[in-house]
Amino acid sequence: MTDEKAFADVLNHYRHRIIEEREWLESLPPEQRMGHRDRILLEVGEEAANLLVDLIVGAGAKTIVELGTSFGYSTLFLANAAKRTGGKVYTYELAAEKQAYAKERLAEAGLADLVDWRLGDAVALLEGQPGPVDFVFIDLWKDLYIPCFETLYPRLADGAIVVADNMLFPEQSLPDAVAYRAAVRAKPDMEAVLLDIGNGLDIGCKIKSP
Ligand SMILES: C[S@@+](CC[C@H](N)C(=O)[O-])C[C@H]1O[C@@H](n2cnc3c(N)ncnc32)[C@H](O)[C@@H]1O
């Protein structure tokens, strides 16, 4: 099987799962849906995932950090980008069963060896993250964006890109999203822009030293 075919097969697996999850969630009363958040992908979406790939490949980012592996949907894209830059993905997840599922899918895509799988609380584990870090994708529980950003900030390479998901949706995340964007913009050497792509992406860049 070619690398492209293996990637496409795994992506199609996720696409089918997304459709099944949507149908199942829509069959539930709205007040019950949040109670099942650990059973569903909570994926970033294909348009946003493709933008992450473009940013990584365009920047030639090699040390890539993902906060919130979930079931590995976004990790699939990040690892595929890492293959093109000769890089590596460090991905953090709290739930062992989600990480195990993600590892299986990435192995099927021939990409698992490009990933350093980290299990546990990202806020604590990030203290051991090797730097300099070229690219960060923040997509874990929303109240943890600021502590994760603050821990990673000293490890960012010049020109590093920091992308945060859920800046515009869901509505209950908006207070955390606003606070996160303010924290990024408070750094004198960070520039950032908010994009209405997927659930809303904040794209921050650490300005290169002169
Ligand atoms: C929105 S989902 C990630 C979706 C994934 N990035 C994707 O696009 O496919 C958020 C994930 O962060 C994980 N998470 C929440 N708090 C965490 C923490 N403190 N450390 C590590 N992972 C955490 C959750 O278990 C959940 O799987």
PDB file of C-alpha atoms and ligand atoms in Angstrom:
ATOM      1  CA  MET A   1       0.000   0.000   0.000  1.00  0.00           C
ATOM      2  CA  THR A   2       1.302   3.481  -0.817  1.00  0.00           C
ATOM      3  CA  ASP A   3       1.741   6.065   1.957  1.00  0.00           C
ATOM      4  CA  GLU A   4      -0.970   8.232   0.330  1.00  0.00           C
ATOM      5  CA  LYS A   5      -3.431   5.323   0.195  1.00  0.00           C
ATOM      6  CA  ALA A   6      -2.776   4.408   3.845  1.00  0.00           C
ATOM      7  CA  PHE A   7      -3.353   8.051   4.895  1.00  0.00           C
ATOM      8  CA  ALA A   8      -6.532   8.305   2.787  1.00  0.00           C
ATOM      9  CA  ASP A   9      -7.911   5.044   4.215  1.00  0.00           C
ATOM     10  CA  VAL A  10      -7.429   6.215   7.809  1.00  0.00           C
ATOM     11  CA  LEU A  11      -8.870   9.656   7.022  1.00  0.00           C
ATOM     12  CA  ASN A  12     -11.926   7.936   5.507  1.00  0.00           C
ATOM     13  CA  HIS A  13     -12.279   5.861   8.663  1.00  0.00           C
ATOM     14  CA  TYR A  14     -12.438   9.107  10.691  1.00  0.00           C
ATOM     15  CA  ARG A  15     -14.868  10.689   8.188  1.00  0.00           C
ATOM     16  CA  HIS A  16     -17.270   7.754   8.611  1.00  0.00           C
ATOM     17  CA  ARG A  17     -16.951   7.904  12.380  1.00  0.00           C
ATOM     18  CA  ILE A  18     -17.707  11.658  12.335  1.00  0.00           C
ATOM     19  CA  ILE A  19     -20.939  11.056  10.371  1.00  0.00           C
ATOM     20  CA  GLU A  20     -22.007   8.248  12.744  1.00  0.00           C
ATOM     21  CA  GLU A  21     -21.242  10.378  15.813  1.00  0.00           C
ATOM     22  CA  ARG A  22     -23.282  13.305  14.440  1.00  0.00           C
ATOM     23  CA  GLU A  23     -26.291  11.059  13.808  1.00  0.00           C
ATOM     24  CA  TRP A  24     -26.004   9.533  17.279  1.00  0.00           C
ATOM     25  CA  LEU A  25     -25.611  12.929  19.014  1.00  0.00           C
ATOM     26  CA  GLU A  26     -28.596  14.356  17.140  1.00  0.00           C
ATOM     27  CA  SER A  27     -30.683  11.428  18.433  1.00  0.00           C
ATOM     28  CA  LEU A  28     -29.939  12.487  22.042  1.00  0.00           C
ATOM     29  CA  PRO A  29     -31.696  15.251  23.998  1.00  0.00           C
ATOM     30  CA  PRO A  30     -29.457  18.390  23.817  1.00  0.00           C
ATOM     31  CA  GLU A  31     -28.891  18.435  27.595  1.00  0.00           C
ATOM     32  CA  GLN A  32     -27.336  14.939  27.442  1.00  0.00           C
ATOM     33  CA  ARG A  33     -24.822  15.663  24.667  1.00  0.00           C
ATOM     34  CA  MET A  34     -22.077  17.245  26.798  1.00  0.00           C
ATOM     35  CA  GLY A  35     -22.117  14.174  29.048  1.00  0.00           C
ATOM     36  CA  HIS A  36     -20.757  12.120  26.145  1.00  0.00           C
ATOM     37  CA  ARG A  37     -17.870  14.372  25.141  1.00  0.00           C
ATOM     38  CA  ASP A  38     -15.264  11.709  25.995  1.00  0.00           C
ATOM     39  CA  ARG A  39     -16.823   9.239  23.522  1.00  0.00           C
ATOM     40  CA  ILE A  40     -16.554  11.456  20.453  1.00  0.00           C
ATOM     41  CA  LEU A  41     -13.646  12.723  18.363  1.00  0.00           C
ATOM     42  CA  LEU A  42     -14.182  16.458  19.027  1.00  0.00           C
ATOM     43  CA  GLU A  43     -12.112  16.860  15.866  1.00  0.00           C
ATOM     44  CA  VAL A  44     -10.737  20.158  14.594  1.00  0.00           C
ATOM     45  CA  GLY A  45     -12.295  19.605  11.140  1.00  0.00           C
ATOM     46  CA  GLU A  46     -10.748  19.115   7.737  1.00  0.00           C
ATOM     47  CA  GLU A  47     -10.402  22.723   6.603  1.00  0.00           C
ATOM     48  CA  ALA A  48      -8.617  23.707   9.806  1.00  0.00           C
ATOM     49  CA  ALA A  49      -6.497  20.526   9.787  1.00  0.00           C
ATOM     50  CA  ASN A  50      -5.348  21.252   6.239  1.00  0.00           C
ATOM     51  CA  LEU A  51      -4.400  24.784   7.288  1.00  0.00           C
ATOM     52  CA  LEU A  52      -2.264  23.328  10.116  1.00  0.00           C
ATOM     53  CA  VAL A  53      -0.479  21.165   7.545  1.00  0.00           C
ATOM     54  CA  ASP A  54       0.142  24.172   5.269  1.00  0.00           C
ATOM     55  CA  LEU A  55       1.547  26.216   8.161  1.00  0.00           C
ATOM     56  CA  ILE A  56       3.861  23.401   9.302  1.00  0.00           C
ATOM     57  CA  VAL A  57       5.119  22.586   5.831  1.00  0.00           C
ATOM     58  CA  GLY A  58       5.419  26.260   4.834  1.00  0.00           C
ATOM     59  CA  ALA A  59       7.454  27.054   7.949  1.00  0.00           C
ATOM     60  CA  GLY A  60       9.460  23.816   7.751  1.00  0.00           C
ATOM     61  CA  ALA A  61       8.482  23.195  11.388  1.00  0.00           C
ATOM     62  CA  LYS A  62      10.215  20.161  12.884  1.00  0.00           C
ATOM     63  CA  THR A  63       9.324  20.131  16.584  1.00  0.00           C
ATOM     64  CA  ILE A  64       5.544  20.059  16.651  1.00  0.00           C
ATOM     65  CA  VAL A  65       3.509  19.970  19.878  1.00  0.00           C
ATOM     66  CA  GLU A  66      -0.157  19.021  20.072  1.00  0.00           C
ATOM     67  CA  LEU A  67      -2.156  19.528  23.279  1.00  0.00           C
ATOM     68  CA  GLY A  68      -5.242  17.295  23.131  1.00  0.00           C
ATOM     69  CA  THR A  69      -4.728  14.190  20.990  1.00  0.00           C
ATOM     70  CA  SER A  70      -8.257  12.916  21.557  1.00  0.00           C
ATOM     71  CA  PHE A  71      -8.758   9.957  19.160  1.00  0.00           C
ATOM     72  CA  GLY A  72      -5.985  11.097  16.837  1.00  0.00           C
ATOM     73  CA  TYR A  73      -7.837  12.904  14.036  1.00  0.00           C
ATOM     74  CA  SER A  74      -5.693  16.050  14.162  1.00  0.00           C
ATOM     75  CA  THR A  75      -2.598  13.992  15.012  1.00  0.00           C
ATOM     76  CA  LEU A  76      -3.012  12.199  11.672  1.00  0.00           C
ATOM     77  CA  PHE A  77      -2.641  15.515   9.823  1.00  0.00           C
ATOM     78  CA  LEU A  78       0.182  16.787  12.036  1.00  0.00           C
ATOM     79  CA  ALA A  79       2.183  13.568  11.620  1.00  0.00           C
ATOM     80  CA  ASN A  80       1.672  13.660   7.863  1.00  0.00           C
ATOM     81  CA  ALA A  81       3.045  17.217   7.879  1.00  0.00           C
ATOM     82  CA  ALA A  82       5.972  16.125  10.100  1.00  0.00           C
ATOM     83  CA  LYS A  83       6.821  13.465   7.534  1.00  0.00           C
ATOM     84  CA  ARG A  84       7.187  16.218   4.923  1.00  0.00           C
ATOM     85  CA  THR A  85       9.412  18.446   7.111  1.00  0.00           C
ATOM     86  CA  GLY A  86      11.501  15.641   8.634  1.00  0.00           C
ATOM     87  CA  GLY A  87       9.987  16.536  11.991  1.00  0.00           C
ATOM     88  CA  LYS A  88       8.294  14.913  14.961  1.00  0.00           C
ATOM     89  CA  VAL A  89       4.991  15.409  16.789  1.00  0.00           C
ATOM     90  CA  TYR A  90       4.753  15.435  20.596  1.00  0.00           C
ATOM     91  CA  THR A  91       1.095  14.866  21.413  1.00  0.00           C
ATOM     92  CA  TYR A  92      -0.458  15.021  24.885  1.00  0.00           C
ATOM     93  CA  GLU A  93      -3.651  13.296  26.044  1.00  0.00           C
ATOM     94  CA  LEU A  94      -5.238  12.635  29.427  1.00  0.00           C
ATOM     95  CA  ALA A  95      -7.334   9.590  28.455  1.00  0.00           C
ATOM     96  CA  ALA A  96      -5.432   6.323  27.919  1.00  0.00           C
ATOM     97  CA  GLU A  97      -8.158   4.721  25.775  1.00  0.00           C
ATOM     98  CA  LYS A  98      -8.220   7.687  23.397  1.00  0.00           C
ATOM     99  CA  GLN A  99      -4.444   7.619  23.060  1.00  0.00           C
ATOM    100  CA  ALA A 100      -4.510   3.850  22.386  1.00  0.00           C
ATOM    101  CA  TYR A 101      -7.097   4.333  19.629  1.00  0.00           C
ATOM    102  CA  ALA A 102      -5.060   7.183  18.107  1.00  0.00           C
ATOM    103  CA  LYS A 103      -1.898   5.046  18.121  1.00  0.00           C
ATOM    104  CA  GLU A 104      -3.691   2.247  16.248  1.00  0.00           C
ATOM    105  CA  ARG A 105      -5.014   4.604  13.549  1.00  0.00           C
ATOM    106  CA  LEU A 106      -1.644   6.321  13.090  1.00  0.00           C
ATOM    107  CA  ALA A 107       0.054   2.923  12.845  1.00  0.00           C
ATOM    108  CA  GLU A 108      -2.386   1.987  10.076  1.00  0.00           C
ATOM    109  CA  ALA A 109      -1.414   5.204   8.284  1.00  0.00           C
ATOM    110  CA  GLY A 110       2.286   4.343   8.710  1.00  0.00           C
ATOM    111  CA  LEU A 111       2.797   7.508  10.787  1.00  0.00           C
ATOM    112  CA  ALA A 112       2.917   6.299  14.433  1.00  0.00           C
ATOM    113  CA  ASP A 113       6.717   6.391  14.604  1.00  0.00           C
ATOM    114  CA  LEU A 114       6.702  10.116  13.865  1.00  0.00           C
ATOM    115  CA  VAL A 115       4.786  10.702  17.092  1.00  0.00           C
ATOM    116  CA  ASP A 116       5.982  10.880  20.704  1.00  0.00           C
ATOM    117  CA  TRP A 117       2.827   9.845  22.598  1.00  0.00           C
ATOM    118  CA  ARG A 118       2.555  11.535  25.994  1.00  0.00           C
ATOM    119  CA  LEU A 119      -0.100  10.387  28.451  1.00  0.00           C
ATOM    120  CA  GLY A 120      -1.283  12.453  31.413  1.00  0.00           C
ATOM    121  CA  ASP A 121      -1.949  16.051  32.357  1.00  0.00           C
ATOM    122  CA  ALA A 122      -0.341  18.215  29.686  1.00  0.00           C
ATOM    123  CA  VAL A 123       0.039  21.151  32.076  1.00  0.00           C
ATOM    124  CA  ALA A 124       2.407  19.088  34.255  1.00  0.00           C
ATOM    125  CA  LEU A 125       4.024  17.045  31.479  1.00  0.00           C
ATOM    126  CA  LEU A 126       4.916  20.111  29.392  1.00  0.00           C
ATOM    127  CA  GLU A 127       7.695  20.902  31.874  1.00  0.00           C
ATOM    128  CA  GLY A 128       9.535  18.005  30.204  1.00  0.00           C
ATOM    129  CA  GLN A 129       8.891  19.139  26.623  1.00  0.00           C
ATOM    130  CA  PRO A 130      12.143  19.456  24.682  1.00  0.00           C
ATOM    131  CA  GLY A 131      12.653  22.706  22.814  1.00  0.00           C
ATOM    132  CA  PRO A 132      12.990  24.773  20.821  1.00  0.00           C
ATOM    133  CA  VAL A 133       9.426  24.208  19.671  1.00  0.00           C
ATOM    134  CA  ASP A 134       8.520  25.273  16.123  1.00  0.00           C
ATOM    135  CA  PHE A 135       4.770  24.672  16.037  1.00  0.00           C
ATOM    136  CA  VAL A 136       2.054  24.276  18.685  1.00  0.00           C
ATOM    137  CA  PHE A 137      -1.567  23.225  18.286  1.00  0.00           C
ATOM    138  CA  ILE A 138      -3.588  23.915  21.450  1.00  0.00           C
ATOM    139  CA  ASP A 139      -6.859  21.979  21.563  1.00  0.00           C
ATOM    140  CA  LEU A 140      -7.436  20.587  25.044  1.00  0.00           C
ATOM    141  CA  TRP A 141      -9.968  21.730  27.663  1.00  0.00           C
ATOM    142  CA  LYS A 142     -10.304  25.445  27.244  1.00  0.00           C
ATOM    143  CA  ASP A 143      -9.367  26.631  30.779  1.00  0.00           C
ATOM    144  CA  LEU A 144      -5.913  25.083  30.230  1.00  0.00           C
ATOM    145  CA  TYR A 145      -4.919  27.100  27.152  1.00  0.00           C
ATOM    146  CA  ILE A 146      -3.242  29.890  29.150  1.00  0.00           C
ATOM    147  CA  PRO A 147      -1.197  27.673  31.529  1.00  0.00           C
ATOM    148  CA  CYS A 148      -0.083  25.550  28.560  1.00  0.00           C
ATOM    149  CA  PHE A 149       0.858  28.608  26.500  1.00  0.00           C
ATOM    150  CA  GLU A 150       2.763  30.147  29.415  1.00  0.00           C
ATOM    151  CA  THR A 151       4.726  26.920  29.966  1.00  0.00           C
ATOM    152  CA  LEU A 152       5.591  26.567  26.298  1.00  0.00           C
ATOM    153  CA  TYR A 153       6.342  30.230  25.631  1.00  0.00           C
ATOM    154  CA  PRO A 154       9.976  30.141  26.916  1.00  0.00           C
ATOM    155  CA  ARG A 155      10.575  27.061  24.725  1.00  0.00           C
ATOM    156  CA  LEU A 156       9.313  28.633  21.481  1.00  0.00           C
ATOM    157  CA  ALA A 157      11.799  28.964  18.628  1.00  0.00           C
ATOM    158  CA  ASP A 158      12.143  32.277  16.808  1.00  0.00           C
ATOM    159  CA  GLY A 159       9.377  32.263  14.201  1.00  0.00           C
ATOM    160  CA  ALA A 160       7.380  29.578  16.067  1.00  0.00           C
ATOM    161  CA  ILE A 161       3.686  29.344  15.245  1.00  0.00           C
ATOM    162  CA  VAL A 162       1.072  28.765  17.975  1.00  0.00           C
ATOM    163  CA  VAL A 163      -2.426  27.799  16.809  1.00  0.00           C
ATOM    164  CA  ALA A 164      -5.373  27.589  19.205  1.00  0.00           C
ATOM    165  CA  ASP A 165      -8.739  26.034  18.323  1.00  0.00           C
ATOM    166  CA  ASN A 166     -12.286  26.914  19.528  1.00  0.00           C
ATOM    167  CA  MET A 167     -11.781  30.653  19.513  1.00  0.00           C
ATOM    168  CA  LEU A 168     -15.303  31.294  18.127  1.00  0.00           C
ATOM    169  CA  PHE A 169     -17.251  28.118  18.902  1.00  0.00           C
ATOM    170  CA  PRO A 170     -18.706  26.654  21.114  1.00  0.00           C
ATOM    171  CA  GLU A 171     -20.198  29.648  22.848  1.00  0.00           C
ATOM    172  CA  GLN A 172     -19.442  28.408  26.376  1.00  0.00           C
ATOM    173  CA  SER A 173     -15.706  28.510  25.538  1.00  0.00           C
ATOM    174  CA  LEU A 174     -15.749  32.192  24.557  1.00  0.00           C
ATOM    175  CA  PRO A 175     -14.640  33.678  27.935  1.00  0.00           C
ATOM    176  CA  ASP A 176     -11.608  31.326  27.996  1.00  0.00           C
ATOM    177  CA  ALA A 177     -10.915  32.061  24.324  1.00  0.00           C
ATOM    178  CA  VAL A 178     -10.946  35.837  24.881  1.00  0.00           C
ATOM    179  CA  ALA A 179      -8.608  35.486  27.883  1.00  0.00           C
ATOM    180  CA  TYR A 180      -6.246  33.256  25.891  1.00  0.00           C
ATOM    181  CA  ARG A 181      -5.993  35.707  22.974  1.00  0.00           C
ATOM    182  CA  ALA A 182      -5.260  38.543  25.408  1.00  0.00           C
ATOM    183  CA  ALA A 183      -2.480  36.481  27.044  1.00  0.00           C
ATOM    184  CA  VAL A 184      -0.838  35.823  23.656  1.00  0.00           C
ATOM    185  CA  ARG A 185      -1.097  39.466  22.601  1.00  0.00           C
ATOM    186  CA  ALA A 186       0.390  40.606  25.936  1.00  0.00           C
ATOM    187  CA  LYS A 187       3.755  39.135  24.901  1.00  0.00           C
ATOM    188  CA  PRO A 188       5.847  41.834  23.230  1.00  0.00           C
ATOM    189  CA  ASP A 189       7.316  39.400  20.697  1.00  0.00           C
ATOM    190  CA  MET A 190       4.087  37.652  19.680  1.00  0.00           C
ATOM    191  CA  GLU A 191       1.874  38.695  16.768  1.00  0.00           C
ATOM    192  CA  ALA A 192      -1.476  37.002  16.258  1.00  0.00           C
ATOM    193  CA  VAL A 193      -4.543  36.942  14.059  1.00  0.00           C
ATOM    194  CA  LEU A 194      -7.965  35.371  14.608  1.00  0.00           C
ATOM    195  CA  LEU A 195      -9.329  33.388  11.670  1.00  0.00           C
ATOM    196  CA  ASP A 196     -12.944  32.327  11.131  1.00  0.00           C
ATOM    197  CA  ILE A 197     -11.988  28.839   9.991  1.00  0.00           C
ATOM    198  CA  GLY A 198     -13.495  25.725  11.549  1.00  0.00           C
ATOM    199  CA  ASN A 199     -14.338  26.558  15.179  1.00  0.00           C
ATOM    200  CA  GLY A 200     -12.163  29.688  15.032  1.00  0.00           C
ATOM    201  CA  LEU A 201      -8.383  29.544  15.011  1.00  0.00           C
ATOM    202  CA  ASP A 202      -5.976  31.969  16.623  1.00  0.00           C
ATOM    203  CA  ILE A 203      -2.664  31.968  14.754  1.00  0.00           C
ATOM    204  CA  GLY A 204       0.176  33.405  16.796  1.00  0.00           C
ATOM    205  CA  CYS A 205       3.751  33.865  15.656  1.00  0.00           C
ATOM    206  CA  LYS A 206       6.850  34.554  17.751  1.00  0.00           C
ATOM    207  CA  ILE A 207       8.624  37.341  15.936  1.00  0.00           C
ATOM    208  CA  LYS A 208      12.205  36.503  14.980  1.00  0.00           C
ATOM    209  CA  SER A 209      14.899  38.324  16.951  1.00  0.00           C
ATOM    210  CA  PRO A 210      16.762  40.871  14.785  1.00  0.00           C
TER     211      PRO A 210
HETATM  212  C1  LIG B   1     -11.070  18.923  21.661  1.00  0.00           C
HETATM  213  S1  LIG B   1     -10.341  17.397  22.075  1.00  0.00           S
HETATM  214  C2  LIG B   1      -8.955  17.319  20.977  1.00  0.00           C
HETATM  215  C3  LIG B   1      -9.352  17.070  19.541  1.00  0.00           C
HETATM  216  C4  LIG B   1      -8.201  16.756  18.641  1.00  0.00           C
HETATM  217  N1  LIG B   1      -7.174  17.767  18.705  1.00  0.00           N
HETATM  218  C5  LIG B   1      -8.654  16.625  17.214  1.00  0.00           C
HETATM  219  O1  LIG B   1      -8.786  17.656  16.531  1.00  0.00           O
HETATM  220  O2  LIG B   1      -8.918  15.490  16.782  1.00  0.00           O
HETATM  221  C6  LIG B   1      -9.602  17.769  23.618  1.00  0.00           C
HETATM  222  C7  LIG B   1      -8.822  16.638  24.251  1.00  0.00           C
HETATM  223  O3  LIG B   1      -7.979  17.165  25.282  1.00  0.00           O
HETATM  224  C8  LIG B   1      -7.857  16.191  26.286  1.00  0.00           C
HETATM  225  N2  LIG B   1      -7.447  16.847  27.518  1.00  0.00           N
HETATM  226  C9  LIG B   1      -8.197  17.610  28.338  1.00  0.00           C
HETATM  227  N3  LIG B   1      -7.473  18.065  29.368  1.00  0.00           N
HETATM  228  C10 LIG B   1      -6.217  17.573  29.217  1.00  0.00           C
HETATM  229  C11 LIG B   1      -5.005  17.683  29.945  1.00  0.00           C
HETATM  230  N4  LIG B   1      -4.942  18.376  31.086  1.00  0.00           N
HETATM  231  N5  LIG B   1      -3.911  17.059  29.467  1.00  0.00           N
HETATM  232  C12 LIG B   1      -3.957  16.347  28.327  1.00  0.00           C
HETATM  233  N6  LIG B   1      -5.078  16.220  27.570  1.00  0.00           N
HETATM  234  C13 LIG B   1      -6.197  16.823  28.011  1.00  0.00           C
HETATM  235  C14 LIG B   1      -9.258  15.585  26.379  1.00  0.00           C
HETATM  236  O4  LIG B   1      -9.224  14.298  26.970  1.00  0.00           O
HETATM  237  C15 LIG B   1      -9.675  15.560  24.910  1.00  0.00           C
HETATM  238  O5  LIG B   1      -9.429  14.301  24.330  1.00  0.00           O
END
